[in-house]
């Protein structure tokens, strides 16, 4: 496979999806030309510029860093088409109208470079029909690429070949989407709504059907179809509001218009109440009213009986909730099926009909069961795909129950289950691969080279996974290695604690891991199998010290924590932190002391101790002071406060980065630290980075012998800002006290400006301020409240 390099991309259509696809491309350092119609008045590119302004206001932000929007150039279809010639990838993302798309293709085709890939972002239109107006020379470079909304955060991208799509082109695009944009790519057939929307929208229609049949409220159904069954908190009807009721109706219409022979076709129609809401302009979240509406602080829901909104108060019956909390899936489904409660019967019915649907349609819409299950996880946020759920609950027992309901007329359709369901199998996922109904064989995972970078890809139930070879283990840390060539040179340390919380067992385990890595390996990577990287110090494990006011024990733990971070920093082999998800407090301090950090794009890093009335006590304050000294040396005026002031405000406000790119802007990551867009490639990239450093003759930094600190004048400058915030009612008196302790720590203590100190001095000042705060009643109250509620206390 030859190199496919995207130097610049174009996105056609500056609507919600187009603008956000453009945003994610520039997140990955791919400059973009964003097109739309020329504005009728003023700036011809006004429509695009308005969309770019909108990107800056969206929450959650589609941009990993605010300045990225500057790399999206505005253009229009009348005067800007020449710009397409310089683009290697062109993604069309206009409204879901076949005729509009065809008209645009005829206009842009002459300007698309001979080597460029042309892809349509459609949620369900036929890719082959879309390709019809394209010239012959472009058809081989055309395909469907269906991003899910919001494109930055949703993992799934469906890649849909057209009849003439070139195989090498598809492989190149899949590799680009995977590594550069961090997506989970599923190849889909050119069938209406592809995989995820086909199954997901049918699932919604089944929920709607059984809601009406059993007379349940929308809010009750959402209580039933959320986290209790492994679905997102937005459940069904709230999800519909988020997607947009008009968008949902459009996708349903695609199925109605194109699947006339489908056994479930009579259900492919938006219910009357949904059509009525759309007619009234109640389209969901984007119009601030849909199935749900917020009146002041009260959430209201549509009540079909009242034909009006009422207070939302849906609850799950205790007996049904008890069934859903059973750990044995077979027992859970057996009890749901047998229970007489409408809620239990509703849940069995929606699962049964989805099982029935995916079994009948697997060969039509997906290459194999794994692709279908992963599509539902990545596109709809299901904890398990439907086949995984079925397999976990006992394949044959579920198959027999579904068959009985079909025969009794209880299922939504009368199509029989396929013969392969009853061929003696125990499921569709196993060591050999996942079942392909189309090929009548188990299919292994893709052999594309890009997937060799994923040591631990997201697995489906029944897939084998090599966990590597354990080298050392205690209660807090596992030191291990992968089974390849990299594993012979680079050891991996993973925390065993919940949320990567750092207690004494993690500290001692890390000290031992570093010693063993220095003895037997070229490098060490700190990586967690699942995010977060670390929520920080394990306050819960040390709550006994706090309750007993055993501050001496806490102080001793702090000193051992300092030993750990200094060993990370000065280890004789490079120690690389591989961060995915949250790296807060002590987790952030590990990152700040590592020789290098390789961070997944969706990494949220920060020193958040101020939230519990403390300051960073694991070397974070020391690192801020040291970095200020190092940065000032390279400036003409040697101004320490230029670095200290923004970092002080970041830490005092417990600011957490909203991406790895923002973590670099905030100073938690360094310019040399790397950002990886696909989290499953993180370990590979970190190991390669660590080994590269070792191969280059890595030596740890020499401990600085003279760190110039800001001292009392710096403390006074920071304190002035705190006084203004306190007097202005922005912070409490205790916030002021915490902030002043932080100022003392980052400025090196109550010494003269320019005093030269060492790291031990800075750690001692940091430790003294930390323990002093820990002894205050208000900090103890904050810690207690956070441990009990998981929420911060402002006192």
PDB file of N, CA, C and O in Angstrom, residues 355-402:
ATOM      1  N   UNK A 355     -33.027  -8.709  18.580  1.00  0.00           N
ATOM      2  CA  UNK A 355     -32.349  -9.977  18.304  1.00  0.00           C
ATOM      3  C   UNK A 355     -32.869 -10.583  16.993  1.00  0.00           C
ATOM      4  O   UNK A 355     -32.094 -11.034  16.143  1.00  0.00           O
ATOM      5  N   UNK A 356     -34.176 -10.611  16.861  1.00  0.00           N
ATOM      6  CA  UNK A 356     -34.828 -11.153  15.663  1.00  0.00           C
ATOM      7  C   UNK A 356     -34.354 -10.386  14.423  1.00  0.00           C
ATOM      8  O   UNK A 356     -33.960 -10.980  13.401  1.00  0.00           O
ATOM      9  N   UNK A 357     -34.360  -9.076  14.519  1.00  0.00           N
ATOM     10  CA  UNK A 357     -34.020  -8.212  13.387  1.00  0.00           C
ATOM     11  C   UNK A 357     -32.578  -8.412  12.926  1.00  0.00           C
ATOM     12  O   UNK A 357     -32.310  -8.579  11.728  1.00  0.00           O
ATOM     13  N   UNK A 358     -31.638  -8.397  13.855  1.00  0.00           N
ATOM     14  CA  UNK A 358     -30.231  -8.499  13.453  1.00  0.00           C
ATOM     15  C   UNK A 358     -29.902  -9.888  12.926  1.00  0.00           C
ATOM     16  O   UNK A 358     -29.042 -10.041  12.052  1.00  0.00           O
ATOM     17  N   UNK A 359     -30.567 -10.916  13.446  1.00  0.00           N
ATOM     18  CA  UNK A 359     -30.322 -12.267  12.934  1.00  0.00           C
ATOM     19  C   UNK A 359     -30.788 -12.387  11.488  1.00  0.00           C
ATOM     20  O   UNK A 359     -30.073 -12.925  10.624  1.00  0.00           O
ATOM     21  N   UNK A 360     -31.965 -11.872  11.211  1.00  0.00           N
ATOM     22  CA  UNK A 360     -32.513 -11.951   9.853  1.00  0.00           C
ATOM     23  C   UNK A 360     -31.691 -11.119   8.876  1.00  0.00           C
ATOM     24  O   UNK A 360     -31.438 -11.531   7.742  1.00  0.00           O
ATOM     25  N   UNK A 361     -31.231  -9.930   9.316  1.00  0.00           N
ATOM     26  CA  UNK A 361     -30.599  -8.982   8.391  1.00  0.00           C
ATOM     27  C   UNK A 361     -29.068  -8.996   8.403  1.00  0.00           C
ATOM     28  O   UNK A 361     -28.458  -8.265   7.621  1.00  0.00           O
ATOM     29  N   UNK A 362     -28.443  -9.808   9.251  1.00  0.00           N
ATOM     30  CA  UNK A 362     -26.984  -9.762   9.348  1.00  0.00           C
ATOM     31  C   UNK A 362     -26.306  -9.898   7.990  1.00  0.00           C
ATOM     32  O   UNK A 362     -25.418  -9.108   7.636  1.00  0.00           O
ATOM     33  N   UNK A 363     -26.712 -10.885   7.194  1.00  0.00           N
ATOM     34  CA  UNK A 363     -26.060 -11.104   5.901  1.00  0.00           C
ATOM     35  C   UNK A 363     -26.297  -9.998   4.900  1.00  0.00           C
ATOM     36  O   UNK A 363     -25.523  -9.845   3.945  1.00  0.00           O
ATOM     37  N   UNK A 364     -27.352  -9.204   5.113  1.00  0.00           N
ATOM     38  CA  UNK A 364     -27.672  -8.126   4.172  1.00  0.00           C
ATOM     39  C   UNK A 364     -26.905  -6.842   4.460  1.00  0.00           C
ATOM     40  O   UNK A 364     -26.617  -6.073   3.536  1.00  0.00           O
ATOM     41  N   UNK A 365     -26.640  -6.570   5.743  1.00  0.00           N
ATOM     42  CA  UNK A 365     -26.163  -5.227   6.085  1.00  0.00           C
ATOM     43  C   UNK A 365     -24.740  -5.179   6.637  1.00  0.00           C
ATOM     44  O   UNK A 365     -24.152  -4.097   6.703  1.00  0.00           O
ATOM     45  N   UNK A 366     -24.162  -6.321   7.044  1.00  0.00           N
ATOM     46  CA  UNK A 366     -22.832  -6.280   7.650  1.00  0.00           C
ATOM     47  C   UNK A 366     -22.015  -7.487   7.219  1.00  0.00           C
ATOM     48  O   UNK A 366     -22.563  -8.567   6.965  1.00  0.00           O
ATOM     49  N   UNK A 367     -20.722  -7.296   7.167  1.00  0.00           N
ATOM     50  CA  UNK A 367     -19.835  -8.397   6.801  1.00  0.00           C
ATOM     51  C   UNK A 367     -19.855  -9.497   7.846  1.00  0.00           C
ATOM     52  O   UNK A 367     -19.747 -10.666   7.527  1.00  0.00           O
ATOM     53  N   UNK A 368     -20.005  -9.105   9.110  1.00  0.00           N
ATOM     54  CA  UNK A 368     -19.976 -10.096  10.187  1.00  0.00           C
ATOM     55  C   UNK A 368     -20.601  -9.500  11.446  1.00  0.00           C
ATOM     56  O   UNK A 368     -20.845  -8.294  11.528  1.00  0.00           O
ATOM     57  N   UNK A 369     -20.841 -10.364  12.427  1.00  0.00           N
ATOM     58  CA  UNK A 369     -21.509  -9.951  13.663  1.00  0.00           C
ATOM     59  C   UNK A 369     -20.659  -8.992  14.482  1.00  0.00           C
ATOM     60  O   UNK A 369     -21.193  -8.131  15.183  1.00  0.00           O
ATOM     61  N   UNK A 370     -19.347  -9.109  14.425  1.00  0.00           N
ATOM     62  CA  UNK A 370     -18.481  -8.198  15.173  1.00  0.00           C
ATOM     63  C   UNK A 370     -18.649  -6.772  14.666  1.00  0.00           C
ATOM     64  O   UNK A 370     -18.747  -5.820  15.453  1.00  0.00           O
ATOM     65  N   UNK A 371     -18.681  -6.611  13.344  1.00  0.00           N
ATOM     66  CA  UNK A 371     -18.856  -5.270  12.782  1.00  0.00           C
ATOM     67  C   UNK A 371     -20.181  -4.657  13.239  1.00  0.00           C
ATOM     68  O   UNK A 371     -20.253  -3.470  13.555  1.00  0.00           O
ATOM     69  N   UNK A 372     -21.228  -5.468  13.256  1.00  0.00           N
ATOM     70  CA  UNK A 372     -22.533  -4.941  13.676  1.00  0.00           C
ATOM     71  C   UNK A 372     -22.504  -4.554  15.152  1.00  0.00           C
ATOM     72  O   UNK A 372     -22.978  -3.468  15.528  1.00  0.00           O
ATOM     73  N   UNK A 373     -21.925  -5.405  15.992  1.00  0.00           N
ATOM     74  CA  UNK A 373     -21.888  -5.095  17.427  1.00  0.00           C
ATOM     75  C   UNK A 373     -21.040  -3.864  17.709  1.00  0.00           C
ATOM     76  O   UNK A 373     -21.425  -2.993  18.504  1.00  0.00           O
ATOM     77  N   UNK A 374     -19.880  -3.754  17.062  1.00  0.00           N
ATOM     78  CA  UNK A 374     -19.030  -2.581  17.296  1.00  0.00           C
ATOM     79  C   UNK A 374     -19.686  -1.312  16.758  1.00  0.00           C
ATOM     80  O   UNK A 374     -19.547  -0.235  17.354  1.00  0.00           O
ATOM     81  N   UNK A 375     -20.406  -1.438  15.658  1.00  0.00           N
ATOM     82  CA  UNK A 375     -21.107  -0.264  15.121  1.00  0.00           C
ATOM     83  C   UNK A 375     -22.114   0.266  16.126  1.00  0.00           C
ATOM     84  O   UNK A 375     -22.256   1.485  16.299  1.00  0.00           O
ATOM     85  N   UNK A 376     -22.799  -0.624  16.827  1.00  0.00           N
ATOM     86  CA  UNK A 376     -23.786  -0.175  17.813  1.00  0.00           C
ATOM     87  C   UNK A 376     -23.109   0.393  19.052  1.00  0.00           C
ATOM     88  O   UNK A 376     -23.615   1.329  19.673  1.00  0.00           O
ATOM     89  N   UNK A 377     -21.990  -0.142  19.415  1.00  0.00           N
ATOM     90  CA  UNK A 377     -21.242   0.435  20.548  1.00  0.00           C
ATOM     91  C   UNK A 377     -20.740   1.825  20.203  1.00  0.00           C
ATOM     92  O   UNK A 377     -20.905   2.777  20.971  1.00  0.00           O
ATOM     93  N   UNK A 378     -20.101   1.938  19.061  1.00  0.00           N
ATOM     94  CA  UNK A 378     -19.430   3.189  18.703  1.00  0.00           C
ATOM     95  C   UNK A 378     -20.383   4.252  18.171  1.00  0.00           C
ATOM     96  O   UNK A 378     -20.143   5.444  18.336  1.00  0.00           O
ATOM     97  N   UNK A 379     -21.456   3.839  17.525  1.00  0.00           N
ATOM     98  CA  UNK A 379     -22.372   4.802  16.929  1.00  0.00           C
ATOM     99  C   UNK A 379     -23.535   5.194  17.821  1.00  0.00           C
ATOM    100  O   UNK A 379     -24.042   6.305  17.724  1.00  0.00           O
ATOM    101  N   UNK A 380     -23.958   4.259  18.712  1.00  0.00           N
ATOM    102  CA  UNK A 380     -25.120   4.539  19.559  1.00  0.00           C
ATOM    103  C   UNK A 380     -24.797   4.463  21.049  1.00  0.00           C
ATOM    104  O   UNK A 380     -25.677   4.683  21.877  1.00  0.00           O
ATOM    105  N   UNK A 381     -23.549   4.155  21.391  1.00  0.00           N
ATOM    106  CA  UNK A 381     -23.147   4.170  22.796  1.00  0.00           C
ATOM    107  C   UNK A 381     -23.655   2.998  23.600  1.00  0.00           C
ATOM    108  O   UNK A 381     -23.726   3.076  24.827  1.00  0.00           O
ATOM    109  N   UNK A 382     -24.000   1.869  22.948  1.00  0.00           N
ATOM    110  CA  UNK A 382     -24.425   0.690  23.681  1.00  0.00           C
ATOM    111  C   UNK A 382     -23.218   0.031  24.338  1.00  0.00           C
ATOM    112  O   UNK A 382     -22.142  -0.055  23.731  1.00  0.00           O
ATOM    113  N   UNK A 383     -23.381  -0.434  25.566  1.00  0.00           N
ATOM    114  CA  UNK A 383     -22.270  -1.108  26.253  1.00  0.00           C
ATOM    115  C   UNK A 383     -21.925  -2.424  25.582  1.00  0.00           C
ATOM    116  O   UNK A 383     -20.759  -2.839  25.555  1.00  0.00           O
ATOM    117  N   UNK A 384     -22.923  -3.097  25.045  1.00  0.00           N
ATOM    118  CA  UNK A 384     -22.734  -4.324  24.274  1.00  0.00           C
ATOM    119  C   UNK A 384     -23.583  -4.256  23.020  1.00  0.00           C
ATOM    120  O   UNK A 384     -24.678  -3.691  23.020  1.00  0.00           O
ATOM    121  N   UNK A 385     -23.080  -4.868  21.949  1.00  0.00           N
ATOM    122  CA  UNK A 385     -23.895  -4.990  20.755  1.00  0.00           C
ATOM    123  C   UNK A 385     -24.970  -6.038  20.959  1.00  0.00           C
ATOM    124  O   UNK A 385     -24.920  -6.842  21.893  1.00  0.00           O
ATOM    125  N   UNK A 386     -25.984  -6.077  20.070  1.00  0.00           N
ATOM    126  CA  UNK A 386     -27.088  -7.025  20.261  1.00  0.00           C
ATOM    127  C   UNK A 386     -26.658  -8.485  20.232  1.00  0.00           C
ATOM    128  O   UNK A 386     -27.179  -9.300  21.002  1.00  0.00           O
ATOM    129  N   UNK A 387     -25.710  -8.836  19.367  1.00  0.00           N
ATOM    130  CA  UNK A 387     -25.259 -10.223  19.335  1.00  0.00           C
ATOM    131  C   UNK A 387     -24.497 -10.596  20.604  1.00  0.00           C
ATOM    132  O   UNK A 387     -24.618 -11.713  21.111  1.00  0.00           O
ATOM    133  N   UNK A 388     -23.707  -9.653  21.127  1.00  0.00           N
ATOM    134  CA  UNK A 388     -23.013  -9.918  22.390  1.00  0.00           C
ATOM    135  C   UNK A 388     -24.007 -10.156  23.520  1.00  0.00           C
ATOM    136  O   UNK A 388     -23.828 -11.077  24.332  1.00  0.00           O
ATOM    137  N   UNK A 389     -25.028  -9.329  23.579  1.00  0.00           N
ATOM    138  CA  UNK A 389     -26.051  -9.474  24.630  1.00  0.00           C
ATOM    139  C   UNK A 389     -26.726 -10.836  24.521  1.00  0.00           C
ATOM    140  O   UNK A 389     -26.932 -11.533  25.526  1.00  0.00           O
ATOM    141  N   UNK A 390     -27.086 -11.205  23.314  1.00  0.00           N
ATOM    142  CA  UNK A 390     -27.729 -12.488  23.049  1.00  0.00           C
ATOM    143  C   UNK A 390     -26.812 -13.641  23.470  1.00  0.00           C
ATOM    144  O   UNK A 390     -27.211 -14.566  24.186  1.00  0.00           O
ATOM    145  N   UNK A 391     -25.568 -13.573  23.047  1.00  0.00           N
ATOM    146  CA  UNK A 391     -24.612 -14.648  23.355  1.00  0.00           C
ATOM    147  C   UNK A 391     -24.382 -14.769  24.858  1.00  0.00           C
ATOM    148  O   UNK A 391     -24.310 -15.875  25.403  1.00  0.00           O
ATOM    149  N   UNK A 392     -24.264 -13.632  25.557  1.00  0.00           N
ATOM    150  CA  UNK A 392     -24.024 -13.655  27.006  1.00  0.00           C
ATOM    151  C   UNK A 392     -25.194 -14.260  27.763  1.00  0.00           C
ATOM    152  O   UNK A 392     -25.023 -14.879  28.819  1.00  0.00           O
ATOM    153  N   UNK A 393     -26.414 -14.092  27.223  1.00  0.00           N
ATOM    154  CA  UNK A 393     -27.615 -14.562  27.911  1.00  0.00           C
ATOM    155  C   UNK A 393     -27.922 -16.031  27.631  1.00  0.00           C
ATOM    156  O   UNK A 393     -28.896 -16.566  28.160  1.00  0.00           O
ATOM    157  N   UNK A 394     -27.093 -16.674  26.825  1.00  0.00           N
ATOM    158  CA  UNK A 394     -27.335 -18.072  26.467  1.00  0.00           C
ATOM    159  C   UNK A 394     -27.952 -18.148  25.091  1.00  0.00           C
ATOM    160  O   UNK A 394     -29.156 -17.911  24.932  1.00  0.00           O
ATOM    161  N   UNK A 395     -27.141 -18.456  24.095  1.00  0.00           N
ATOM    162  CA  UNK A 395     -27.581 -18.367  22.696  1.00  0.00           C
ATOM    163  C   UNK A 395     -28.837 -19.188  22.428  1.00  0.00           C
ATOM    164  O   UNK A 395     -29.820 -18.692  21.901  1.00  0.00           O
ATOM    165  N   UNK A 396     -28.781 -20.473  22.804  1.00  0.00           N
ATOM    166  CA  UNK A 396     -29.878 -21.359  22.436  1.00  0.00           C
ATOM    167  C   UNK A 396     -31.166 -21.017  23.175  1.00  0.00           C
ATOM    168  O   UNK A 396     -32.255 -21.052  22.593  1.00  0.00           O
ATOM    169  N   UNK A 397     -31.067 -20.677  24.452  1.00  0.00           N
ATOM    170  CA  UNK A 397     -32.266 -20.354  25.224  1.00  0.00           C
ATOM    171  C   UNK A 397     -32.968 -19.129  24.655  1.00  0.00           C
ATOM    172  O   UNK A 397     -34.202 -19.092  24.524  1.00  0.00           O
ATOM    173  N   UNK A 398     -32.200 -18.104  24.302  1.00  0.00           N
ATOM    174  CA  UNK A 398     -32.789 -16.894  23.716  1.00  0.00           C
ATOM    175  C   UNK A 398     -33.384 -17.210  22.347  1.00  0.00           C
ATOM    176  O   UNK A 398     -34.498 -16.770  22.013  1.00  0.00           O
ATOM    177  N   UNK A 399     -32.657 -17.979  21.538  1.00  0.00           N
ATOM    178  CA  UNK A 399     -33.155 -18.335  20.205  1.00  0.00           C
ATOM    179  C   UNK A 399     -34.492 -19.060  20.296  1.00  0.00           C
ATOM    180  O   UNK A 399     -35.436 -18.777  19.537  1.00  0.00           O
ATOM    181  N   UNK A 400     -34.604 -19.994  21.245  1.00  0.00           N
ATOM    182  CA  UNK A 400     -35.858 -20.736  21.423  1.00  0.00           C
ATOM    183  C   UNK A 400     -36.988 -19.813  21.861  1.00  0.00           C
ATOM    184  O   UNK A 400     -38.133 -19.927  21.377  1.00  0.00           O
ATOM    185  N   UNK A 401     -36.692 -18.886  22.779  1.00  0.00           N
ATOM    186  CA  UNK A 401     -37.722 -17.962  23.260  1.00  0.00           C
ATOM    187  C   UNK A 401     -38.192 -17.037  22.141  1.00  0.00           C
ATOM    188  O   UNK A 401     -39.403 -16.763  22.014  1.00  0.00           O
ATOM    189  N   UNK A 402     -37.267 -16.551  21.321  1.00  0.00           N
ATOM    190  CA  UNK A 402     -37.638 -15.681  20.194  1.00  0.00           C
ATOM    191  C   UNK A 402     -38.484 -16.470  19.194  1.00  0.00           C
ATOM    192  O   UNK A 402     -39.511 -15.981  18.699  1.00  0.00           O
TER     193      UNK A 402
END
